[in-house]
Amino acid sequence: MKQMIVQKKDLVWAYVALVIVTFCSCAKKLDLYPRDQFANDVFWTSEANVNVALTALYRGNIQMQKAAEFGPTDWWSYNGLLFLEFATDNAYDRRGDNSNFNKLTNGTLTANTGDYPNYWSNSYSRISRCNYFLDNIGKAAIGDALRKRVIAEARFLRATQYLYLSTYFGAVPLVTAVLQPEQANKVTKAPLSEVQAFVAKELTDAAADLPTAKQLAAPERGRATQQAALAFLGRLYLNQENWQQAAVTYKKIIDLNEHLIDPDYASLFNGTNESSKEIIFATQYLVDLAPNGMLQHFFPAMSAGWGIFCPLGSLAEAYDFKDGSAFSYNSPQYDPADFGKNRDPRLAATILYSNALFKGAPYISHPDVTSSPDQLTLSKQATRTGFSMRKFAYDGFGGGDLQNSGIDLPIIRYAEVLLSYLEAQVRMGIAGQGLLDETINKVRARASVSMPPVTEQDPVKLMAILKKERRVELALEGTRLWDLYRWNDAVTVLQGKFFGAAYPGAKNLRKAPDGATDPNSRWYVTTKNFKAENYPWPVPQAEVNINPNLK
């Protein structure tokens, strides 16, 4: 897709101009597009134009702007995907308790809460483009094989949007053709079961017509594959607690034997290993042409970043010691001066903690060190937890513009596939050392991690271990909220006080509102009060105002 973006960057708007009538956030009035570009009857005449249209389907946010994202533009943008971690026990938004992401799970979510409506409108924008593409691809002068493939890609992209919508909003309108405005503003919700059945069929059919990862030519990296369709289908079955079908689906990916666990964990997220066979599907970015502003948001203040992504102590404490024992502040292995000492190597690859090096200099977040730009306070443009993002904040970045990064964003990795396959098997009461060695232990044994193998085979105990492994392996990649929702754990996990880093002896340590002193000398961050009625999310009020059928 990167090659397609480079070759077609000047033509993308030609395709956008064709989408005259869309079901996009049920607009109050029809947007008018320029009529002096390609007309529909002459556009679908070449393979090149089909590629232009296909590129537009992959681009969730049509505007390729060289800037940071200030709202979730898409489920697959860094703001839309990674910032969902702010709604979990993994991370905190530096913008504070009034952050719209925080409101998703702190008990204050309403249909008028900002930002989250973008997921709805941008999903239907992409669905509209997919519908338009599918309605018109029959006119294109292309070969049958190519037509079959691009139809499968469009169906894949449309199905994934319905998967996300149904996962977070529940019952939603199921629109499979371009609508006139009067039709769009009267649509009704389809039952959740109907939406999920549609997603299952679309992804199953798409997988049959898509190339496998091995068959994908190098310049086509980023386009949908059979494995990508199956991976999203597996997610659907996990949502439905259809463990048998989930296991069968994930096993198909495993049996294709085209993906693997990469030995270098950190390289999967810093742009140096984007063609890794572990990455099944990723958002493609390209410096200057289709960049992202991740580094601007994630870099610490010491390196001119905004430090907006603040991991919570809850996540940092989830990483075991290197010998496999659970982390404890009372353990002799814990070193207050070096939080990552003796720990699972994935901690240092994911979280930047005080005294760790960043660009060759120590990152100092101690609340008493007033000279540090990253001092933990409630006022500096720096961390609010004492921790900062490390996973996607590549300190080897050599460019001068932090808003012009070409680092790709992994959406699904093979590690998730193996852990999900194991989960489906465990849920059916199946466990054995062979299964463990082929799944969770493969993930833990990667060369740069090398954590002790799991041997527990009791289903209940193993499920607890698996949940923890998913959390640390997939940390800050945007999957935690989905896991908490589908496990029904949000109502218990997202409750009470949350803390940041520990600073024994600190004079400026923030305490909880009740004045209680934390026994581990941790900085108090926030309190959550998740309510069961906050999930699924309500349809945005602006949509209901236009179409009361969506209430």
Coordinates of C-alpha atoms in Angstrom, one line a residue:
M1 CA 0.0 0.0 0.0
K2 CA 2.9 2.3 0.5
Q3 CA 3.8 2.0 -3.1
M4 CA 0.2 2.7 -4.1
I5 CA 0.2 5.8 -1.9
V6 CA 3.4 7.0 -3.6
Q7 CA 2.2 6.4 -7.1
K8 CA -1.3 7.6 -6.7
K9 CA -1.0 10.4 -4.1
D10 CA -2.2 13.0 -6.7
L11 CA -5.2 11.0 -7.8
V12 CA -6.7 9.9 -4.5
W13 CA -9.0 13.0 -4.5
A14 CA -10.2 12.0 -7.9
Y15 CA -11.8 9.0 -6.3
V16 CA -13.1 10.9 -3.4
A17 CA -14.9 13.3 -5.8
L18 CA -16.9 10.3 -7.1
V19 CA -18.5 9.7 -3.7
I20 CA -21.4 12.1 -4.2
V21 CA -24.0 10.4 -2.0
T22 CA -22.8 8.6 1.2
F23 CA -24.0 7.2 4.4
C24 CA -21.5 9.1 6.5
S25 CA -22.6 10.2 9.9
C26 CA -26.1 10.7 8.5
A27 CA -25.2 14.2 7.4
K28 CA -27.7 17.0 7.9
K29 CA -27.1 18.2 4.4
L30 CA -25.4 16.7 1.3
D31 CA -21.7 17.6 0.9
L32 CA -21.0 18.7 -2.6
Y33 CA -17.8 17.5 -4.2
P34 CA -16.1 19.1 -7.3
R35 CA -17.6 18.1 -10.6
D36 CA -14.6 19.0 -12.7
Q37 CA -12.7 15.8 -12.1
F38 CA -13.4 12.2 -13.1
A39 CA -17.0 11.3 -13.8
N40 CA -18.3 7.9 -12.8
D41 CA -18.8 6.7 -16.3
V42 CA -15.2 7.3 -17.3
F43 CA -13.4 6.6 -14.0
W44 CA -13.8 2.8 -14.0
T45 CA -11.9 2.3 -17.2
S46 CA -8.4 1.2 -16.1
E47 CA -6.5 -0.9 -13.5
A48 CA -4.7 2.3 -12.4
N49 CA -8.0 3.9 -11.5
V50 CA -9.2 0.9 -9.6
N51 CA -6.0 1.0 -7.6
V52 CA -6.7 4.7 -6.8
A53 CA -10.2 3.7 -5.6
L54 CA -8.8 0.8 -3.6
T55 CA -6.2 3.0 -1.9
A56 CA -9.0 5.3 -0.8
L57 CA -10.7 2.4 0.9
Y58 CA -7.6 1.6 3.0
R59 CA -7.1 5.2 4.0
G60 CA -9.5 5.6 7.0
N61 CA -8.8 9.3 7.3
I62 CA -8.8 10.5 3.7
Q63 CA -6.8 13.6 4.4
M64 CA -3.1 12.8 4.3
Q65 CA -1.9 15.6 6.4
K66 CA 1.5 16.1 7.9
A67 CA 0.4 16.7 11.4
A68 CA -0.4 15.0 14.7
E69 CA -3.9 13.6 15.2
F70 CA -6.0 15.5 17.7
G71 CA -8.9 13.1 17.7
P72 CA -9.5 9.4 16.8
T73 CA -9.7 9.4 13.0
D74 CA -10.1 5.7 12.7
W75 CA -9.9 2.4 14.5
W76 CA -6.6 1.9 12.8
S77 CA -5.0 5.3 13.4
Y78 CA -2.6 5.8 16.3
N79 CA -5.0 8.2 18.0
G80 CA -8.0 6.0 17.5
L81 CA -6.4 2.6 18.3
L82 CA -3.6 3.3 20.8
F83 CA -5.4 6.1 22.7
L84 CA -8.1 3.6 23.7
E85 CA -5.5 2.4 26.3
F86 CA -6.4 5.6 28.2
A87 CA -9.7 4.0 29.0
T88 CA -8.1 1.0 30.6
D89 CA -5.9 0.1 33.6
N90 CA -2.8 0.4 31.3
A91 CA -2.4 4.1 30.7
Y92 CA -3.5 7.6 31.5
D93 CA -4.1 10.6 29.2
R94 CA -1.9 13.5 30.3
R95 CA -4.9 15.8 29.5
G96 CA -6.4 14.6 32.8
D97 CA -9.6 13.2 34.1
N98 CA -11.7 15.2 31.7
S99 CA -10.1 13.4 28.7
N100 CA -12.9 12.0 26.6
F101 CA -11.0 8.7 26.5
N102 CA -11.0 8.6 30.3
K103 CA -14.7 9.2 30.3
L104 CA -15.4 6.0 28.4
T105 CA -14.8 4.0 31.6
N106 CA -14.7 6.3 34.6
G107 CA -18.5 6.3 35.0
T108 CA -19.2 9.6 33.2
L109 CA -19.8 8.4 29.6
T110 CA -22.9 10.0 28.0
A111 CA -24.1 10.1 24.4
N112 CA -22.7 13.7 24.3
T113 CA -19.2 12.8 25.2
G114 CA -16.7 14.1 22.7
D115 CA -14.3 12.1 20.4
Y116 CA -15.9 8.7 20.6
P117 CA -18.5 9.7 18.0
N118 CA -15.6 9.9 15.5
Y119 CA -15.4 6.1 15.5
W120 CA -19.0 5.9 14.4
S121 CA -18.8 8.5 11.7
N122 CA -15.5 7.5 10.3
S123 CA -16.5 3.8 10.2
Y124 CA -19.6 4.6 8.2
S125 CA -17.5 6.8 6.0
R126 CA -15.3 3.9 5.1
I127 CA -18.3 1.6 4.8
S128 CA -19.8 4.1 2.3
R129 CA -16.7 4.1 0.2
C130 CA -16.6 0.3 0.2
N131 CA -20.2 0.1 -0.8
Y132 CA -19.6 2.6 -3.6
F133 CA -16.6 0.6 -4.7
L134 CA -18.5 -2.7 -4.7
D135 CA -21.5 -1.1 -6.6
N136 CA -19.2 0.1 -9.4
I137 CA -16.3 -2.3 -9.7
G138 CA -18.3 -4.4 -12.2
K139 CA -17.8 -1.5 -14.7
A140 CA -14.0 -1.7 -14.5
A141 CA -12.1 -2.9 -17.5
I142 CA -9.9 -5.4 -15.6
G143 CA -9.3 -9.1 -15.5
D144 CA -11.4 -11.5 -13.6
A145 CA -8.6 -12.5 -11.2
L146 CA -7.9 -8.9 -10.2
R147 CA -11.6 -8.1 -9.9
K148 CA -12.1 -11.0 -7.6
R149 CA -9.2 -9.9 -5.4
V150 CA -10.2 -6.3 -5.1
I151 CA -13.8 -7.2 -4.3
A152 CA -12.5 -9.4 -1.5
E153 CA -10.4 -6.5 -0.2
A154 CA -13.4 -4.2 -0.2
R155 CA -15.5 -6.8 1.6
F156 CA -12.7 -7.4 4.1
L157 CA -12.5 -3.7 4.9
R158 CA -16.2 -3.2 5.2
A159 CA -16.5 -6.3 7.4
T160 CA -13.8 -5.1 9.8
Q161 CA -15.7 -1.8 10.3
Y162 CA -18.8 -3.7 11.2
L163 CA -16.8 -5.9 13.6
Y164 CA -15.5 -2.8 15.4
L165 CA -18.9 -1.1 15.4
S166 CA -20.7 -4.2 16.8
T167 CA -17.9 -4.8 19.3
Y168 CA -18.2 -1.4 20.9
F169 CA -21.7 -0.1 20.0
G170 CA -23.6 -3.4 19.8
A171 CA -26.6 -3.3 17.5
V172 CA -25.9 -0.9 14.6
P173 CA -27.4 -0.1 11.2
L174 CA -26.3 -2.6 8.6
V175 CA -25.9 -0.7 5.3
T176 CA -24.6 -2.7 2.3
A177 CA -25.3 -0.3 -0.6
V178 CA -25.0 3.5 -1.2
L179 CA -28.0 5.3 0.2
Q180 CA -29.7 8.5 -0.7
P181 CA -29.8 11.1 2.1
E182 CA -33.5 10.5 2.9
Q183 CA -32.8 6.8 3.2
A184 CA -29.7 7.3 5.3
N185 CA -31.5 9.5 7.8
K186 CA -34.2 6.8 8.4
V187 CA -32.1 3.7 8.8
T188 CA -32.7 1.4 11.8
K189 CA -30.4 -0.8 13.9
A190 CA -30.0 -4.4 12.8
P191 CA -29.9 -6.9 15.6
L192 CA -26.4 -7.7 16.9
S193 CA -26.7 -11.3 15.8
E194 CA -27.5 -10.1 12.2
V195 CA -24.5 -7.8 12.1
Q196 CA -22.2 -10.5 13.4
A197 CA -23.6 -13.1 10.9
F198 CA -22.8 -10.6 8.1
V199 CA -19.3 -10.0 9.4
A200 CA -18.7 -13.8 9.6
K201 CA -19.8 -14.4 6.0
E202 CA -18.0 -11.4 4.6
L203 CA -14.7 -12.3 6.3
T204 CA -15.0 -16.0 5.4
D205 CA -15.7 -15.2 1.8
A206 CA -13.0 -12.6 1.6
A207 CA -10.4 -15.0 3.1
A208 CA -11.2 -17.5 0.3
D209 CA -10.3 -15.0 -2.4
L210 CA -7.4 -13.2 -0.8
P211 CA -3.8 -14.1 -1.3
T212 CA -1.9 -15.6 1.7
A213 CA 0.9 -13.5 3.2
K214 CA 3.5 -15.5 1.3
Q215 CA 1.8 -14.8 -2.0
L216 CA 1.7 -11.1 -1.4
A217 CA 4.4 -9.2 -3.4
A218 CA 6.7 -7.1 -1.4
P219 CA 5.4 -3.8 -2.9
E220 CA 1.9 -4.8 -1.8
R221 CA 2.7 -5.0 1.9
G222 CA -0.2 -3.6 3.9
R223 CA -2.9 -5.0 1.7
A224 CA -5.3 -7.6 3.1
T225 CA -4.3 -11.2 3.2
Q226 CA -6.1 -14.5 3.9
Q227 CA -4.5 -14.5 7.4
A228 CA -5.7 -11.0 8.1
A229 CA -9.3 -11.9 7.3
L230 CA -9.1 -15.0 9.4
A231 CA -7.5 -13.1 12.3
F232 CA -10.4 -10.6 12.4
L233 CA -12.8 -13.5 12.0
G234 CA -11.2 -15.1 15.1
R235 CA -11.8 -11.9 17.0
L236 CA -15.5 -12.1 16.1
Y237 CA -15.8 -15.6 17.4
L238 CA -14.1 -14.7 20.6
N239 CA -16.6 -11.9 21.0
Q240 CA -19.4 -14.4 20.6
E241 CA -17.7 -16.9 22.9
N242 CA -17.8 -19.4 20.1
W243 CA -14.7 -21.1 21.2
Q244 CA -14.9 -24.0 18.8
Q245 CA -15.1 -21.8 15.7
A246 CA -12.4 -19.4 17.1
A247 CA -10.0 -22.4 17.6
V248 CA -10.7 -23.7 14.1
T249 CA -10.2 -20.2 12.6
Y250 CA -6.9 -19.5 14.4
K251 CA -5.6 -23.0 13.6
K252 CA -6.0 -22.2 9.9
I253 CA -3.6 -19.3 10.3
I254 CA -1.2 -21.5 12.3
D255 CA -1.4 -24.3 9.7
L256 CA -0.6 -22.0 6.8
N257 CA 2.8 -21.7 8.5
E258 CA 3.7 -18.3 7.0
H259 CA 3.9 -16.2 10.1
L260 CA 6.3 -16.6 13.1
I261 CA 7.3 -15.0 16.4
D262 CA 10.0 -12.5 15.6
P263 CA 13.1 -12.8 17.8
D264 CA 13.3 -9.0 18.2
Y265 CA 10.3 -7.7 20.2
A266 CA 11.2 -3.9 20.2
S267 CA 11.8 -3.8 16.5
L268 CA 8.2 -4.6 15.7
F269 CA 7.1 -1.1 16.9
N270 CA 9.9 1.3 15.9
G271 CA 9.9 1.1 12.1
T272 CA 13.0 -0.9 11.7
N273 CA 11.3 -4.3 11.1
E274 CA 8.1 -3.5 9.3
S275 CA 8.2 -6.5 7.0
S276 CA 8.5 -8.9 9.9
K277 CA 6.6 -12.2 9.4
E278 CA 5.0 -11.6 12.8
I279 CA 3.0 -8.7 11.6
I280 CA -0.3 -9.9 10.0
F281 CA -1.9 -6.5 9.4
A282 CA -0.7 -3.0 9.9
T283 CA -1.5 0.6 9.1
Q284 CA 1.0 1.9 6.6
Y285 CA 2.7 5.3 7.0
L286 CA 5.2 7.0 4.8
V287 CA 7.4 10.0 5.6
D288 CA 6.3 13.2 3.8
L289 CA 3.5 11.6 1.9
A290 CA 1.4 9.8 4.5
P291 CA 3.1 10.3 7.9
N292 CA 1.8 10.2 11.5
G293 CA 2.6 12.3 14.5
M294 CA 3.1 9.4 17.0
L295 CA 6.5 10.6 18.1
Q296 CA 5.2 14.1 18.8
H297 CA 2.6 12.7 21.1
F298 CA 4.8 10.0 22.7
F299 CA 8.3 11.4 23.1
P300 CA 9.1 12.7 26.6
A301 CA 9.6 16.5 27.2
M302 CA 13.3 16.0 27.2
S303 CA 13.2 15.3 23.5
A304 CA 10.6 17.9 22.5
G305 CA 7.6 15.5 22.9
W306 CA 4.2 16.2 24.4
G307 CA 4.4 13.2 26.8
I308 CA 0.7 12.6 26.4
F309 CA 0.9 8.8 26.8
C310 CA 1.4 7.9 30.4
P311 CA 1.5 4.2 31.4
L312 CA 0.0 3.4 34.8
G313 CA 1.7 1.6 37.6
S314 CA -0.9 -1.1 37.2
L315 CA 0.6 -2.1 33.9
A316 CA 4.3 -1.6 35.0
E317 CA 3.7 -3.9 37.9
A318 CA 2.2 -6.6 35.7
Y319 CA 5.6 -7.6 34.3
D320 CA 7.1 -10.5 36.2
F321 CA 10.7 -10.7 37.4
K322 CA 13.0 -12.5 34.9
D323 CA 12.8 -15.7 36.9
G324 CA 9.0 -15.8 36.3
S325 CA 8.0 -14.8 39.8
A326 CA 5.4 -12.1 40.2
F327 CA 6.7 -8.5 40.8
S328 CA 6.5 -7.2 44.3
Y329 CA 7.9 -4.0 45.9
N330 CA 8.9 -6.2 48.8
S331 CA 11.0 -8.5 46.7
P332 CA 14.8 -8.4 47.1
Q333 CA 14.9 -8.3 43.3
Y334 CA 13.2 -4.9 43.2
D335 CA 15.5 -2.0 42.8
P336 CA 13.9 1.5 43.4
A337 CA 16.7 3.1 41.4
D338 CA 16.2 0.8 38.4
F339 CA 12.6 -0.2 38.0
G340 CA 13.4 -2.5 35.1
K341 CA 16.2 -4.4 36.8
N342 CA 15.6 -8.2 36.9
R343 CA 12.3 -7.8 35.0
D344 CA 10.7 -9.3 31.9
P345 CA 12.5 -7.5 29.1
R346 CA 9.2 -6.5 27.5
L347 CA 8.9 -3.9 30.3
A348 CA 11.9 -1.9 29.2
A349 CA 10.7 -2.2 25.5
T350 CA 7.3 -0.9 26.4
I351 CA 7.6 1.6 29.2
L352 CA 10.1 4.5 29.8
Y353 CA 10.7 4.7 33.6
S354 CA 12.8 7.1 35.6
N355 CA 16.6 6.8 35.2
A356 CA 16.2 4.7 32.0
L357 CA 18.1 6.1 29.0
F358 CA 16.3 7.8 26.1
K359 CA 18.5 9.1 23.3
G360 CA 21.5 8.5 25.4
A361 CA 20.4 10.6 28.4
P362 CA 18.5 9.6 31.6
Y363 CA 14.8 10.1 31.7
I364 CA 14.1 11.8 35.0
S365 CA 10.5 11.9 36.2
H366 CA 11.1 12.1 40.0
P367 CA 8.6 14.6 41.5
D368 CA 11.3 16.3 43.5
V369 CA 13.7 17.1 40.6
T370 CA 12.4 20.5 39.5
S371 CA 15.1 20.9 36.9
S372 CA 13.9 18.1 34.8
P373 CA 11.4 18.9 32.0
D374 CA 9.9 15.5 32.7
Q375 CA 9.4 16.1 36.4
L376 CA 6.1 14.4 37.6
T377 CA 3.7 17.3 38.4
L378 CA 0.2 18.3 37.6
S379 CA 1.3 21.3 35.5
K380 CA 4.3 20.5 33.2
Q381 CA 3.7 19.2 29.7
A382 CA 5.1 15.9 30.9
T383 CA 4.1 12.6 32.5
R384 CA 1.3 12.4 35.0
T385 CA 2.2 8.9 36.2
G386 CA 6.0 9.0 36.3
F387 CA 6.1 6.7 33.2
S388 CA 6.2 7.5 29.5
M389 CA 5.6 5.6 26.3
R390 CA 8.6 3.5 25.1
K391 CA 7.1 1.0 22.7
F392 CA 6.3 3.3 19.7
A393 CA 8.6 6.2 20.8
Y394 CA 11.7 5.2 18.7
D395 CA 14.6 7.2 20.1
G396 CA 16.6 6.3 17.0
F397 CA 14.4 8.6 14.9
G398 CA 16.7 10.9 13.0
G399 CA 14.2 13.3 11.5
G400 CA 13.7 16.8 12.9
D401 CA 9.9 16.8 12.6
L402 CA 8.3 14.5 15.2
Q403 CA 5.0 14.9 13.3
N404 CA 6.5 13.4 10.2
S405 CA 7.1 9.7 11.2
G406 CA 6.7 6.8 8.8
I407 CA 6.5 4.1 11.6
D408 CA 3.8 1.6 10.8
L409 CA 1.1 0.7 13.3
P410 CA 0.6 -3.1 13.8
I411 CA -3.0 -4.0 14.1
I412 CA -2.8 -7.7 14.5
R413 CA 0.4 -9.7 15.2
Y414 CA 1.0 -13.5 15.2
A415 CA 1.5 -13.4 18.9
E416 CA -2.1 -12.4 19.3
V417 CA -3.2 -15.3 17.1
L418 CA -1.3 -17.8 19.2
L419 CA -2.6 -16.4 22.5
S420 CA -6.1 -16.3 21.1
Y421 CA -5.9 -19.9 19.9
L422 CA -4.8 -20.9 23.3
E423 CA -7.6 -19.0 25.0
A424 CA -10.2 -20.7 22.8
Q425 CA -8.8 -24.1 23.7
V426 CA -8.6 -23.4 27.4
R427 CA -12.2 -22.1 27.4
M428 CA -13.2 -25.6 26.1
G429 CA -11.2 -27.2 28.9
I430 CA -8.3 -28.3 26.7
A431 CA -4.8 -27.9 28.0
G432 CA -1.5 -29.8 27.7
Q433 CA 2.2 -29.0 27.7
G434 CA 2.3 -29.5 23.9
L435 CA -0.4 -26.9 23.4
L436 CA 1.3 -24.5 25.8
D437 CA 4.7 -24.9 24.0
E438 CA 3.1 -24.2 20.6
T439 CA 1.4 -21.0 21.8
I440 CA 2.1 -19.0 24.9
N441 CA 5.6 -20.4 25.4
K442 CA 6.5 -19.6 21.8
V443 CA 5.6 -16.0 22.6
R444 CA 7.6 -16.0 25.8
A445 CA 10.6 -17.7 24.3
R446 CA 11.4 -15.2 21.6
A447 CA 15.1 -14.4 21.8
S448 CA 14.8 -10.9 23.1
V449 CA 12.4 -11.9 25.8
S450 CA 13.3 -15.4 26.9
M451 CA 10.9 -15.8 29.9
P452 CA 10.4 -19.1 31.6
P453 CA 7.9 -21.5 30.0
V454 CA 4.4 -21.8 31.4
T455 CA 3.6 -25.3 32.8
E456 CA 0.2 -24.7 34.5
Q457 CA -2.5 -26.8 33.0
D458 CA -5.5 -26.2 35.3
P459 CA -7.9 -24.3 33.1
V460 CA -8.9 -21.7 35.7
K461 CA -5.3 -20.9 36.8
L462 CA -4.1 -21.1 33.2
M463 CA -6.7 -18.5 32.1
A464 CA -5.4 -16.1 34.7
I465 CA -1.9 -16.6 33.4
L466 CA -3.1 -16.1 29.8
K467 CA -4.9 -12.9 30.6
K468 CA -1.7 -11.5 32.2
E469 CA 0.4 -12.7 29.2
R470 CA -2.0 -10.9 26.8
R471 CA -1.7 -7.8 28.8
V472 CA 2.1 -7.5 28.8
E473 CA 2.7 -8.9 25.3
L474 CA 0.1 -6.7 23.7
A475 CA 0.5 -3.7 26.1
L476 CA -0.3 -0.3 24.7
E477 CA -1.3 -1.7 21.3
G478 CA -5.0 -0.9 21.7
T479 CA -6.4 -4.3 22.6
R480 CA -6.7 -4.0 26.3
L481 CA -10.2 -2.4 26.4
W482 CA -11.5 -5.0 24.0
D483 CA -10.2 -7.8 26.3
L484 CA -11.7 -6.2 29.4
Y485 CA -15.1 -5.8 27.7
R486 CA -15.3 -9.3 26.3
W487 CA -14.0 -10.9 29.5
N488 CA -16.6 -8.9 31.5
D489 CA -13.6 -7.8 33.6
A490 CA -14.1 -4.0 33.1
V491 CA -16.7 -3.8 35.9
T492 CA -14.1 -5.1 38.5
V493 CA -10.8 -4.0 37.0
L494 CA -11.7 -0.4 36.2
Q495 CA -12.7 0.5 39.8
G496 CA -11.0 2.4 42.5
K497 CA -7.7 4.2 42.8
F498 CA -4.9 4.0 40.2
F499 CA -1.3 4.9 40.9
G500 CA 1.8 5.7 38.9
A501 CA 5.5 5.1 39.7
A502 CA 6.9 4.7 43.2
Y503 CA 9.3 7.3 44.7
P504 CA 10.4 6.2 48.2
G505 CA 11.2 9.2 50.4
A506 CA 9.8 11.8 47.8
K507 CA 8.7 15.1 49.4
N508 CA 6.3 16.0 46.6
L509 CA 4.4 12.8 46.4
R510 CA 0.7 13.2 45.4
K511 CA -1.7 11.4 47.7
A512 CA -5.2 10.2 47.0
P513 CA -8.1 12.6 47.8
D514 CA -8.8 10.7 51.0
G515 CA -5.3 11.5 52.2
A516 CA -4.2 7.9 52.6
T517 CA -0.5 7.2 52.2
D518 CA 0.3 4.5 49.6
P519 CA 2.4 1.9 51.3
N520 CA 4.6 1.6 48.2
S521 CA 5.2 5.4 47.9
R522 CA 3.4 5.6 44.6
W523 CA 2.1 8.7 43.0
Y524 CA -1.7 8.9 43.0
V525 CA -3.1 9.3 39.5
T526 CA -6.9 8.9 39.3
T527 CA -10.0 7.0 40.4
K528 CA -12.2 5.0 38.1
N529 CA -15.8 3.9 38.6
F530 CA -16.8 1.9 35.5
K531 CA -20.5 1.2 35.2
A532 CA -22.0 -1.7 33.4
E533 CA -24.4 0.5 31.6
N534 CA -21.4 2.3 29.9
Y535 CA -21.0 -0.7 27.6
P536 CA -21.9 -1.0 24.8
W537 CA -21.3 2.6 24.0
P538 CA -24.4 4.7 23.3
V539 CA -25.1 5.9 19.8
P540 CA -23.7 9.5 19.6
Q541 CA -26.5 12.0 20.5
A542 CA -25.8 14.0 17.3
E543 CA -26.7 10.9 15.3
V544 CA -29.9 10.3 17.3
N545 CA -30.9 14.0 16.8
I546 CA -30.8 13.4 13.1
N547 CA -32.4 10.0 13.1
P548 CA -34.4 9.1 16.2
N549 CA -34.5 5.4 15.0
L550 CA -30.9 5.1 16.4
K551 CA -31.8 5.9 20.0

